[in-house]
Amino acid sequence: MKRNLLLLTAFTIACVACNNDSDKINQPDFLAKNIDSTVNPADDFFAYAEGTWLKNTPIPEEESSWGIGNLVQEEIYNRLRKINEDATIKSSTSGVEQKIGDFWYSGMDTLSLEKQGLQPLKADFDEINAIQSTKDLVNVTASFHNKGIDVLFSDYVSQDDKNSEVYAYQMSQGGLGMPNRDYYFNTDARTEGVRKAYNTYLVQTFMQLGNDSGTAVKNAKGVYDLEMRLAKSSRKLADLRDPYKNYNKMDVKALSNLSSNIDWVNYFKNINAKKIDSVIVGQPEFYSTLNREIQSTPIEDWKNYLRFHVVESSAPFLDKKTYANYFNYRKSLSGAAIPRPRWKRVLDAEENAMGEALGQIFVKEYFNEDAKKRYTDLVENIRDAYKDRIRKLAWMSDSTKEKAIHKLDKITKKVGYPDKWKDFSDLKIDRGPFVLNMERSSVWWHNYMMNKLGKPVDRDEWNMTPQTWNAYYNPSNNEIVLPAGIFAVPGMRDPDLDDAFVYGYAGASTIGHEITHGFDDQGRQYDENGNLHDWWAPSDAKQFKERAQKIIQEYNQFNPVDTLHINGDATQGENIADLGGVLLGLDAFKKTETYKNGKKIGGLTPLQKYFLGYSYSWMFQIRKERLANQVMTDVHSPAKERVNGPVVNVPEFYEAFNVKPGNKMYRPDSLRVNIW
């Protein structure tokens, strides 16, 4: 996946194309205004390419980062807001527009939100208060999972990694209040600050629920200690990357033996999961610990745990006080000083609740078939470049090359928006409490997911909306999904974008990146049909791992904040995809007339413009709090390293910016990563 969760935003429109650029050769280049000419690109390419923009563009107080995605999102937010406001004042009583209008109304009705307080959660609290046994605890857990409140553990339905033709019920570790296990154990000052903020939030929440200060402290400690025990048995970020170690298929009897204190048959019934004879457990040791905790942890601690998580998961959709407590904890992770404007938060919530419904209206107004065709053609240019690159590999045997090209040929491309839309007609949205609209949407998505069990796999489905600034590779479908939004350029028209920029910005950072995911450390382990299957000759797999180890070592050396280094193992898939994307975009670009004629564009050579176009896709700055959180929890490297990390392995970068021994960006051939 190209972007991390921080950057997952909704936007689109100024569609990029691969044009004939000869008539724009002498125009000033729009990237030039971002360049900091006081920095030598051979020493720090990111600072050179984006330095002036970084110096002149402060991060807004309400944001944890600011960059290219935010700039485009500002445009799309206003378009989405208009769609919502128009739907609110229309007289429609049914259909997509009714749902959009009523959702917007309920989210923006702050007077009602303040009057309601925690009252909309009464039914949830009543369920918790009625718990008297571990059986009741599991029943309420099932009820909460239906509503999107992921307590105790996580479960979902997706394709079976070893049989992509069927859906499987999957189970993984979860149930923590902080982002991952490391936040409970790391001893650096910043993480200790997050722990302190989290414990303060726990106490505040219990006081809001009616506890006196002493009882609130006691209950908070009980919840925190319980989560810490669950965290101790949770796998670290890098350990979650091995698809084989995190694939443990067993029948329901074996699951019951693993965690006998949970009546799984009854649980499955309560979550509407039918036709389950086997499950895939990601981390069995977590379920062993959970099984012990269900029996040994006092039931009142479990009830407090549930009470807190109900409030925490609902806080963004409730009154100011509840959200303020939540925000004050979350800013220890993000660094944002103030909350984002309410209308933007409502749009973000709508994206999660029924984004594809909104997307149906969006694409009618802001995207067209011509744009869809442009990017479909660009995908094929990148695919052809990858075929050529595979054929020329010196380290891979002919038999594995043949299989790799076969898999590459079978990668499905989905560009712009779906051909078939999800049907939200059964989702009830009204002008009542905002949090209940969100709860009903979670129930809708839960049932949508569970109803997949026992049915044929829908390979036409999209897991992102058209207005999303992101893209992904799905190994089980062997597909790349490229929403319309990912190709947008803020404030720019299509005719103003030359091939050099397009191949760096869209071809390298998105299309080439996603295709390479099919052949990164994880993706390469899936075959052309999307099954977890070893199709590599042993000697080729050994060569790949040795070459991938170089990229792990390279990124381990990066120290973006405090004493935290990038986890090269955990981020290797994204780093491999970044490097692959730069190489594939460049190979494809070399076949264009823009590259072949070699004429400067706005004072830049075609190669320089290509690399600056790639850098532009990562024009971001980020607060230290959010940066630390990203390094600890995200499989994506920070923006600066996503620029400087790949290009030092590309010979043409040295040519474009005269990088020589002694420059900080210089790496000798022996240290350069050479995989694809």
XYZ file of C-alpha atoms in Angstrom:
676
model
C 0.000 0.000 0.000
C 1.350 3.321 -0.957
C 0.258 5.549 1.917
C 0.167 5.160 5.671
C -2.986 5.680 7.752
C -1.976 9.220 8.608
C -2.123 10.115 4.935
C -5.289 8.224 4.044
C -7.404 11.107 2.766
C -10.198 11.713 0.294
C -9.579 13.792 -2.772
C -9.234 13.982 -6.543
C -9.616 15.674 -9.652
C -6.993 17.507 -11.638
C -6.335 14.384 -13.658
C -2.780 13.769 -14.762
C -1.965 12.685 -18.304
C 0.999 11.593 -20.339
C 1.115 14.445 -22.831
C 3.275 15.702 -25.631
C 5.150 18.456 -23.820
C 7.161 20.175 -26.541
C 5.037 23.342 -26.403
C 5.698 23.802 -22.675
C 9.445 23.324 -22.621
C 10.340 26.924 -21.819
C 7.619 27.682 -19.279
C 8.714 28.119 -15.634
C 8.478 24.804 -13.834
C 5.940 24.652 -11.017
C 8.291 22.466 -8.951
C 11.025 25.112 -8.994
C 9.350 27.220 -6.321
C 9.779 24.363 -3.826
C 13.522 23.941 -4.391
C 15.989 25.138 -1.779
C 19.037 26.021 -3.848
C 21.169 26.429 -0.713
C 21.052 22.649 -0.292
C 23.158 20.381 -2.473
C 20.841 17.671 -3.886
C 23.785 15.301 -3.692
C 23.785 15.727 0.105
C 20.060 15.770 0.926
C 17.747 15.423 -2.032
C 14.536 15.736 0.002
C 15.665 19.005 1.600
C 16.745 20.305 -1.816
C 13.557 19.306 -3.635
C 11.069 20.490 -1.001
C 13.136 22.751 1.240
C 11.624 26.112 0.370
C 8.116 24.736 0.690
C 9.007 23.163 4.061
C 10.435 26.455 5.365
C 7.472 28.526 4.213
C 4.646 26.162 5.121
C 3.948 25.662 8.823
C 1.860 22.703 9.925
C -1.610 23.965 10.904
C -2.287 23.685 14.636
C -5.014 21.100 14.117
C -2.862 18.792 11.988
C -0.171 16.280 12.876
C 1.427 16.621 9.446
C 0.990 18.699 6.307
C 1.870 18.049 2.716
C 0.826 17.185 -0.801
C -2.108 15.014 0.287
C -3.481 17.732 2.526
C -3.165 20.343 -0.209
C -5.256 18.281 -2.588
C -7.609 17.221 0.159
C -8.435 20.818 0.894
C -9.836 21.008 -2.625
C -11.798 17.815 -2.316
C -13.082 18.543 1.200
C -14.847 21.601 -0.189
C -16.368 19.557 -3.002
C -17.540 16.878 -0.577
C -18.942 19.518 1.738
C -21.002 20.966 -1.085
C -22.346 17.517 -1.964
C -23.388 17.029 1.673
C -24.912 20.464 2.132
C -26.857 20.152 -1.108
C -28.173 16.751 -0.007
C -29.209 18.162 3.381
C -31.534 20.771 1.929
C -33.084 18.530 -0.715
C -36.486 17.005 -0.048
C -35.406 13.456 -0.931
C -36.670 10.925 1.601
C -34.847 7.900 0.243
C -31.772 6.787 -1.633
C -28.145 7.810 -1.414
C -28.801 11.554 -1.175
C -31.126 11.081 1.817
C -28.464 9.125 3.667
C -25.768 11.667 2.864
C -27.940 14.605 3.874
C -29.125 13.067 7.141
C -25.647 11.867 8.053
C -24.274 15.386 7.578
C -27.111 16.889 9.585
C -26.598 14.525 12.537
C -22.854 15.105 12.554
C -23.137 18.883 12.449
C -26.012 19.139 14.957
C -23.804 20.233 17.858
C -26.712 21.488 19.989
C -28.214 18.014 20.131
C -24.812 16.434 20.714
C -24.236 18.600 23.785
C -27.668 17.801 25.201
C -27.213 14.068 24.607
C -23.826 13.640 26.292
C -23.227 9.926 26.868
C -26.949 9.100 26.755
C -26.794 7.509 23.259
C -24.464 4.847 24.751
C -27.008 3.761 27.380
C -27.835 0.483 25.621
C -24.138 -0.421 25.531
C -23.673 0.383 29.217
C -26.781 -1.637 30.085
C -25.269 -4.662 28.352
C -22.061 -4.253 30.353
C -23.870 -3.743 33.654
C -25.770 -7.005 33.156
C -22.571 -9.090 32.865
C -22.293 -11.635 35.695
C -20.131 -14.388 34.207
C -17.438 -15.080 31.644
C -20.171 -16.393 29.351
C -21.894 -13.002 29.570
C -18.556 -11.302 28.903
C -18.110 -13.230 25.662
C -21.705 -12.547 24.612
C -21.234 -8.803 25.093
C -17.928 -9.002 23.222
C -19.832 -10.470 20.275
C -22.420 -7.683 20.503
C -19.685 -5.042 20.516
C -17.814 -6.609 17.607
C -21.064 -6.353 15.629
C -20.996 -2.615 16.360
C -17.354 -2.137 15.394
C -15.997 -1.961 18.959
C -12.974 -4.277 18.776
C -12.527 -5.422 22.357
C -10.542 -8.462 23.582
C -9.363 -9.502 20.099
C -9.841 -8.745 16.403
C -11.697 -10.827 13.843
C -12.727 -10.355 10.245
C -13.519 -12.165 6.997
C -11.142 -12.172 4.028
C -9.805 -14.546 1.432
C -7.959 -17.617 2.633
C -4.280 -16.915 1.978
C -3.747 -20.463 0.740
C -7.002 -20.735 -1.207
C -7.982 -17.378 -2.648
C -11.200 -18.795 -4.105
C -12.875 -18.913 -0.682
C -13.504 -16.507 2.174
C -12.171 -17.437 5.599
C -12.916 -16.312 9.131
C -9.695 -14.767 10.450
C -8.652 -13.989 14.028
C -5.781 -11.823 15.255
C -4.408 -10.133 18.337
C -6.060 -6.891 19.443
C -7.993 -5.321 22.269
C -5.391 -2.702 23.249
C -6.103 0.962 23.936
C -2.715 2.222 22.755
C -1.486 1.717 19.166
C 0.529 -1.454 19.735
C 2.407 -3.530 22.296
C 5.557 -1.398 22.270
C 3.718 1.510 23.880
C 3.312 -0.583 27.022
C 6.994 -1.498 27.327
C 9.343 0.949 25.570
C 11.261 3.167 27.992
C 12.142 6.218 25.882
C 10.851 9.561 27.155
C 8.350 10.132 24.354
C 6.689 6.738 24.805
C 6.565 7.232 28.561
C 4.783 10.526 27.856
C 2.177 8.711 25.760
C 1.650 6.180 28.546
C 1.131 8.989 31.040
C -1.404 10.677 28.752
C -3.220 7.373 28.244
C -3.460 6.709 31.974
C -4.774 10.241 32.501
C -7.398 9.560 29.838
C -8.408 6.347 31.578
C -8.929 8.173 34.877
C -10.832 11.035 33.220
C -13.147 8.580 31.492
C -14.025 6.746 34.697
C -14.685 10.039 36.453
C -16.951 11.022 33.570
C -18.758 7.717 34.116
C -19.466 8.696 37.714
C -16.499 7.354 39.712
C -14.961 9.458 42.460
C -11.264 10.221 41.965
C -9.990 7.339 44.102
C -12.236 4.769 42.435
C -11.386 6.155 38.998
C -7.645 5.698 39.646
C -8.252 2.144 40.872
C -10.416 1.209 37.887
C -7.991 2.808 35.442
C -5.134 0.756 36.866
C -7.164 -2.435 36.545
C -7.818 -1.746 32.867
C -4.250 -0.712 32.121
C -2.746 -3.766 33.838
C -5.112 -6.039 31.918
C -4.123 -4.485 28.608
C -0.467 -4.746 29.494
C -0.832 -8.490 30.029
C -2.493 -8.810 26.624
C 0.224 -6.639 25.087
C 2.929 -8.889 26.483
C 1.602 -11.757 24.373
C 1.131 -9.622 21.250
C 3.628 -9.904 18.422
C 5.850 -7.022 17.402
C 5.366 -5.142 14.153
C 8.094 -6.953 12.211
C 6.856 -10.358 13.406
C 3.460 -9.701 11.847
C 4.969 -9.612 8.341
C 5.597 -13.324 7.891
C 2.475 -14.688 6.137
C 3.307 -18.281 7.031
C 3.919 -17.725 10.749
C 0.725 -15.682 10.935
C -1.319 -18.366 9.182
C -2.496 -21.015 11.617
C -5.555 -22.794 10.289
C -7.492 -25.005 12.673
C -10.949 -26.457 13.093
C -13.344 -25.094 15.684
C -12.540 -27.935 18.091
C -8.844 -27.038 18.022
C -9.743 -23.375 18.596
C -11.820 -24.422 21.588
C -8.868 -26.388 22.953
C -6.629 -23.354 22.484
C -9.058 -21.087 24.364
C -11.503 -23.282 26.256
C -12.940 -20.451 28.354
C -14.625 -19.013 25.264
C -17.706 -20.715 23.845
C -16.771 -20.168 20.232
C -19.824 -21.878 18.745
C -22.086 -19.500 20.639
C -19.839 -16.547 19.787
C -20.020 -17.333 16.066
C -23.803 -17.518 16.313
C -23.937 -14.123 18.028
C -21.809 -12.404 15.372
C -23.891 -13.917 12.567
C -20.944 -15.959 11.273
C -22.417 -18.975 9.527
C -20.901 -22.037 7.893
C -17.718 -21.940 9.971
C -15.904 -25.251 10.250
C -12.385 -23.834 10.433
C -10.669 -20.572 11.374
C -7.320 -18.951 10.677
C -5.616 -17.732 13.849
C -2.835 -15.231 13.295
C -1.190 -15.355 16.729
C -2.212 -18.433 18.766
C -0.132 -17.399 21.791
C -2.280 -14.293 22.179
C -5.412 -16.430 22.439
C -3.787 -18.639 25.050
C -3.144 -15.546 27.172
C -6.639 -14.187 26.517
C -8.069 -17.527 27.614
C -6.247 -17.295 30.956
C -7.236 -13.668 31.453
C -10.917 -14.380 30.879
C -10.768 -16.860 33.742
C -8.379 -15.107 36.139
C -9.124 -11.382 35.725
C -11.946 -10.200 38.015
C -15.180 -9.726 36.111
C -15.432 -6.137 37.347
C -12.088 -5.319 35.698
C -13.436 -6.726 32.452
C -16.597 -4.632 32.793
C -14.512 -1.510 33.352
C -12.389 -2.436 30.355
C -15.532 -2.626 28.222
C -16.930 0.639 29.602
C -13.766 2.497 28.749
C -13.550 1.093 25.223
C -17.162 1.942 24.484
C -16.446 5.580 25.358
C -13.063 5.655 23.629
C -14.369 4.206 20.348
C -17.398 6.533 20.345
C -15.701 9.751 21.513
C -15.262 11.338 18.038
C -19.053 11.224 17.573
C -20.152 12.582 20.956
C -20.194 15.862 22.919
C -17.315 18.313 23.329
C -16.194 17.110 26.763
C -16.004 13.463 25.722
C -14.102 14.351 22.570
C -11.777 16.739 24.433
C -10.673 13.982 26.828
C -10.036 11.703 23.868
C -8.211 14.399 21.891
C -5.945 15.339 24.812
C -4.664 11.760 24.892
C -4.426 11.425 21.115
C -2.391 14.611 20.729
C 0.432 12.851 22.599
C 0.561 10.636 19.501
C -0.127 13.253 16.842
C 1.297 16.519 18.181
C -1.726 18.455 16.904
C -2.462 21.381 19.228
C -6.179 21.751 18.532
C -8.889 19.543 17.017
C -9.575 19.670 13.311
C -12.725 21.593 12.283
C -15.841 19.610 13.018
C -17.028 19.595 9.402
C -13.839 17.863 8.283
C -14.160 15.284 11.042
C -17.740 14.598 9.944
C -16.571 14.065 6.360
C -13.892 11.657 7.591
C -16.520 9.745 9.570
C -18.775 9.627 6.521
C -15.918 8.194 4.489
C -15.667 5.292 6.937
C -19.423 4.853 7.268
C -20.491 4.904 3.614
C -17.740 6.414 1.511
C -18.677 4.484 -1.597
C -22.202 5.924 -1.463
C -20.647 9.378 -1.458
C -18.286 8.265 -4.220
C -21.177 7.503 -6.568
C -22.162 11.179 -6.581
C -18.576 12.345 -6.499
C -17.399 10.636 -9.698
C -20.427 11.847 -11.642
C -19.408 15.430 -10.940
C -15.616 15.296 -10.812
C -14.211 12.338 -12.775
C -14.739 10.971 -16.290
C -13.975 8.045 -18.592
C -11.130 9.873 -20.355
C -9.173 10.144 -17.114
C -9.836 6.490 -16.329
C -8.423 5.474 -19.710
C -5.264 7.598 -19.269
C -4.234 5.810 -16.135
C -5.217 2.429 -17.463
C -2.727 3.016 -20.296
C -0.060 4.212 -17.859
C -0.406 0.978 -15.891
C 0.382 -0.995 -19.028
C 3.477 1.112 -19.711
C 4.751 0.324 -16.220
C 3.847 -3.357 -16.582
C 5.835 -3.572 -19.835
C 8.816 -1.934 -18.133
C 8.696 -4.550 -15.355
C 8.638 -7.394 -17.875
C 11.779 -6.033 -19.518
C 13.456 -5.631 -16.151
C 12.638 -9.210 -15.076
C 13.956 -10.628 -18.350
C 17.297 -8.862 -17.819
C 17.836 -9.972 -14.198
C 21.195 -11.688 -13.814
C 20.436 -13.275 -10.457
C 17.140 -15.036 -11.288
C 16.809 -18.352 -13.098
C 14.839 -18.630 -16.332
C 12.163 -20.840 -14.766
C 11.417 -18.369 -11.974
C 11.531 -15.468 -14.437
C 8.859 -17.202 -16.495
C 6.624 -17.603 -13.437
C 7.222 -14.021 -12.334
C 6.238 -12.669 -15.740
C 3.164 -14.916 -15.731
C 2.137 -13.484 -12.370
C 2.818 -9.957 -13.617
C 0.643 -10.573 -16.683
C -2.212 -11.700 -14.454
C -2.184 -8.667 -12.146
C -5.621 -7.096 -12.446
C -5.769 -3.309 -12.639
C -8.623 -1.315 -11.162
C -8.440 2.357 -12.024
C -10.525 5.323 -10.897
C -13.733 3.833 -9.526
C -15.632 0.538 -9.386
C -17.772 -0.752 -12.212
C -20.209 -2.073 -9.585
C -21.193 -0.079 -6.490
C -22.044 -1.386 -3.027
C -25.730 -1.220 -2.161
C -26.356 0.766 1.034
C -30.147 0.657 0.792
C -30.437 -1.426 3.988
C -28.329 1.017 6.022
C -30.518 3.217 8.208
C -29.259 6.793 8.496
C -31.391 9.446 10.164
C -31.067 12.830 11.858
C -30.862 11.328 15.332
C -27.703 10.870 17.457
C -24.561 10.948 15.328
C -22.960 8.069 17.224
C -25.934 5.809 16.470
C -25.566 6.481 12.742
C -21.935 5.422 13.088
C -22.943 2.366 15.108
C -25.517 1.272 12.545
C -22.960 1.732 9.766
C -20.560 -0.506 11.701
C -23.292 -3.139 12.007
C -23.926 -2.839 8.260
C -20.241 -3.386 7.470
C -20.013 -6.258 9.958
C -22.970 -8.053 8.367
C -21.636 -7.292 4.900
C -18.386 -8.975 5.900
C -19.948 -11.996 7.596
C -22.361 -12.588 4.713
C -19.365 -13.329 2.507
C -18.774 -16.638 4.279
C -19.726 -19.570 2.090
C -20.169 -17.403 -1.007
C -17.960 -17.082 -4.106
C -15.187 -14.505 -3.826
C -16.150 -11.176 -5.372
C -13.016 -10.173 -7.235
C -14.664 -7.008 -8.526
C -14.957 -5.470 -5.055
C -13.044 -2.321 -4.117
C -11.737 -1.746 -0.601
C -11.135 1.975 -1.150
C -13.437 4.708 -2.361
C -12.859 6.692 -5.572
C -12.125 9.892 -3.626
C -9.348 8.265 -1.610
C -5.743 9.445 -1.769
C -4.241 6.013 -1.552
C -3.751 2.832 -3.536
C -3.101 -0.806 -2.728
C -1.971 -4.192 -3.942
C -4.111 -7.124 -2.816
C -2.048 -10.332 -2.905
C -5.085 -12.630 -2.639
C -6.617 -11.091 -5.760
C -3.256 -10.329 -7.401
C -4.599 -6.861 -8.200
C -3.642 -3.219 -7.964
C -6.372 -0.751 -7.011
C -5.816 2.876 -7.980
C -8.601 5.240 -6.862
C -9.136 8.421 -8.840
C -7.880 10.541 -5.974
C -4.345 9.230 -5.984
C -3.505 10.922 -9.295
C -4.565 14.460 -8.359
C -2.172 17.406 -8.292
C -3.211 20.433 -6.228
C -4.183 23.459 -8.253
C -2.945 22.002 -11.538
C -4.707 21.273 -14.826
C -4.028 18.203 -16.873
C -2.485 20.045 -19.866
C 0.099 21.626 -17.572
C 1.627 18.306 -16.505
C 4.498 16.940 -18.568
C 5.570 13.325 -18.898
C 8.691 13.770 -16.772
C 6.579 14.839 -13.818
C 3.776 12.333 -14.435
C 6.063 9.314 -14.622
C 7.714 10.294 -11.345
C 4.610 11.414 -9.479
C 2.057 8.852 -10.675
C 4.102 6.204 -12.464
C 6.795 5.704 -9.831
C 5.253 6.564 -6.472
C 1.905 4.884 -7.144
C 1.609 2.511 -10.091
C 5.153 1.123 -10.059
C 5.056 1.011 -6.270
C 1.854 -1.039 -6.160
C 2.909 -3.453 -8.898
C 6.204 -4.048 -7.069
C 4.210 -5.051 -3.964
C 3.356 -8.208 -5.877
C 7.046 -9.064 -5.665
C 8.153 -7.643 -2.305
C 9.053 -9.748 0.743
C 5.392 -10.623 1.345
C 3.794 -10.322 -2.080
C 6.359 -12.554 -3.760
C 5.134 -15.457 -1.634
C 1.727 -15.443 -3.362
C 1.275 -16.985 -6.808
C -0.510 -15.637 -9.865
C -3.882 -16.800 -8.506
C -3.382 -15.100 -5.153
C -2.507 -18.188 -3.144
C 0.229 -18.390 -0.531
C 2.415 -20.813 -2.427
C 6.169 -21.120 -2.922
C 6.724 -20.731 -6.662
C 10.385 -19.756 -6.372
C 13.408 -21.912 -7.085
C 15.282 -22.227 -3.744
C 18.399 -20.541 -5.133
C 16.330 -17.579 -6.383
C 14.554 -17.196 -3.044
C 17.953 -17.187 -1.339
C 19.191 -14.478 -3.702
C 16.097 -12.369 -3.079
C 16.490 -12.559 0.696
C 20.160 -11.625 0.500
C 19.333 -8.605 -1.646
C 16.414 -7.615 0.570
C 18.753 -7.750 3.565
C 20.617 -4.798 2.056
C 17.496 -2.650 2.073
C 16.813 -3.699 5.657
C 20.321 -2.623 6.633
C 20.015 0.659 4.742
C 16.817 1.722 6.486
C 17.930 0.500 9.909
C 20.520 3.285 9.786
C 17.927 6.067 9.448
C 17.226 7.944 12.694
C 14.285 10.281 11.921
C 13.370 11.326 15.482
C 14.764 11.140 19.021
C 16.631 7.865 19.492
C 14.196 5.959 17.271
C 15.551 4.257 14.176
C 13.414 2.995 11.328
C 12.685 -0.718 11.650
C 14.176 -1.931 8.388
C 12.659 -5.384 8.763
C 9.116 -4.165 9.406
C 9.275 -1.570 6.607
C 11.099 -3.638 4.016
C 8.017 -4.346 1.879
C 7.189 -0.671 1.435
C 10.849 0.225 0.934
C 11.225 -2.459 -1.735
C 8.084 -1.124 -3.421
C 9.377 2.458 -3.293
C 12.634 1.441 -4.943
C 10.845 -0.730 -7.488
C 8.463 2.098 -8.290
C 11.300 4.560 -8.961
C 13.040 2.072 -11.251
C 9.909 1.059 -13.170
C 8.679 4.613 -13.591
C 12.105 5.572 -14.899
C 12.292 2.648 -17.346
C 8.859 3.524 -18.709
C 9.721 7.231 -18.866
C 12.790 6.493 -20.977
C 10.461 5.287 -23.754
C 8.711 8.670 -23.994
C 9.541 11.475 -26.411
C 10.083 13.823 -23.484
C 13.023 11.740 -22.299
C 14.372 10.902 -25.735
C 14.616 14.502 -26.960
C 16.487 15.473 -23.785
C 15.271 19.074 -23.825
C 15.101 20.941 -20.546
C 11.700 21.670 -18.999
C 11.607 24.934 -17.089
C 15.364 24.777 -16.613
C 15.367 21.109 -15.523
C 16.644 18.123 -17.466
C 14.098 15.336 -18.021
C 15.889 13.172 -15.448
C 15.918 15.954 -12.866
C 12.233 16.646 -13.441
C 11.443 12.934 -13.081
C 13.144 12.638 -9.694
C 11.613 15.917 -8.520
C 8.210 14.584 -9.585
C 8.776 11.524 -7.445
C 9.874 13.671 -4.506
C 6.767 15.832 -4.908
C 4.600 12.827 -4.057
C 6.240 12.832 -0.591
C 6.219 16.580 0.046
C 5.282 16.294 3.727
C 6.421 17.596 7.049
C 5.366 15.986 10.285
C 5.331 16.745 13.988
C 7.745 14.809 16.174
C 4.951 13.172 18.151
C 3.349 11.778 15.029
C 6.713 10.887 13.548
C 7.606 8.822 16.608
C 4.234 7.102 16.419
C 4.790 6.323 12.749
C 8.224 4.827 13.342
C 6.808 2.591 16.089
C 3.593 1.462 14.425
C 3.752 1.891 10.655
C 5.253 -0.343 7.985
C 5.863 2.782 5.871
C 9.010 4.837 6.315
C 8.645 8.598 6.922
C 8.395 10.911 3.916
C 12.004 12.091 3.889
C 13.338 8.545 3.904
C 10.847 7.513 1.239
C 12.566 10.036 -1.022
C 16.228 9.758 -0.044
C 16.137 6.021 0.664
C 15.310 4.696 -2.812
C 17.106 7.218 -5.040
C 20.585 6.513 -3.638
C 20.282 3.061 -5.238
C 19.479 4.395 -8.721
C 22.431 5.193 -11.051
C 20.440 7.776 -13.018
C 19.973 9.823 -9.832
C 23.768 10.153 -9.590
C 23.813 11.289 -13.200
C 20.961 13.770 -12.779
C 22.420 15.554 -9.749
C 26.151 14.920 -10.114
C 26.446 12.765 -6.994
C 30.055 11.807 -6.342
C 32.123 10.176 -3.583
C 32.200 12.521 -0.627
C 28.593 13.613 -1.053
C 26.217 12.483 1.706
C 23.840 10.818 -0.767
C 26.635 8.791 -2.311
C 26.627 5.027 -1.749
C 29.278 2.765 -3.252
C 28.083 0.061 -5.603
C 28.684 -2.610 -2.957
C 26.052 -1.044 -0.671
C 23.427 -0.204 -3.266
C 20.267 -2.293 -3.203
C 19.626 -4.216 -6.398
C 16.535 -6.439 -6.269
C 14.313 -5.763 -9.263
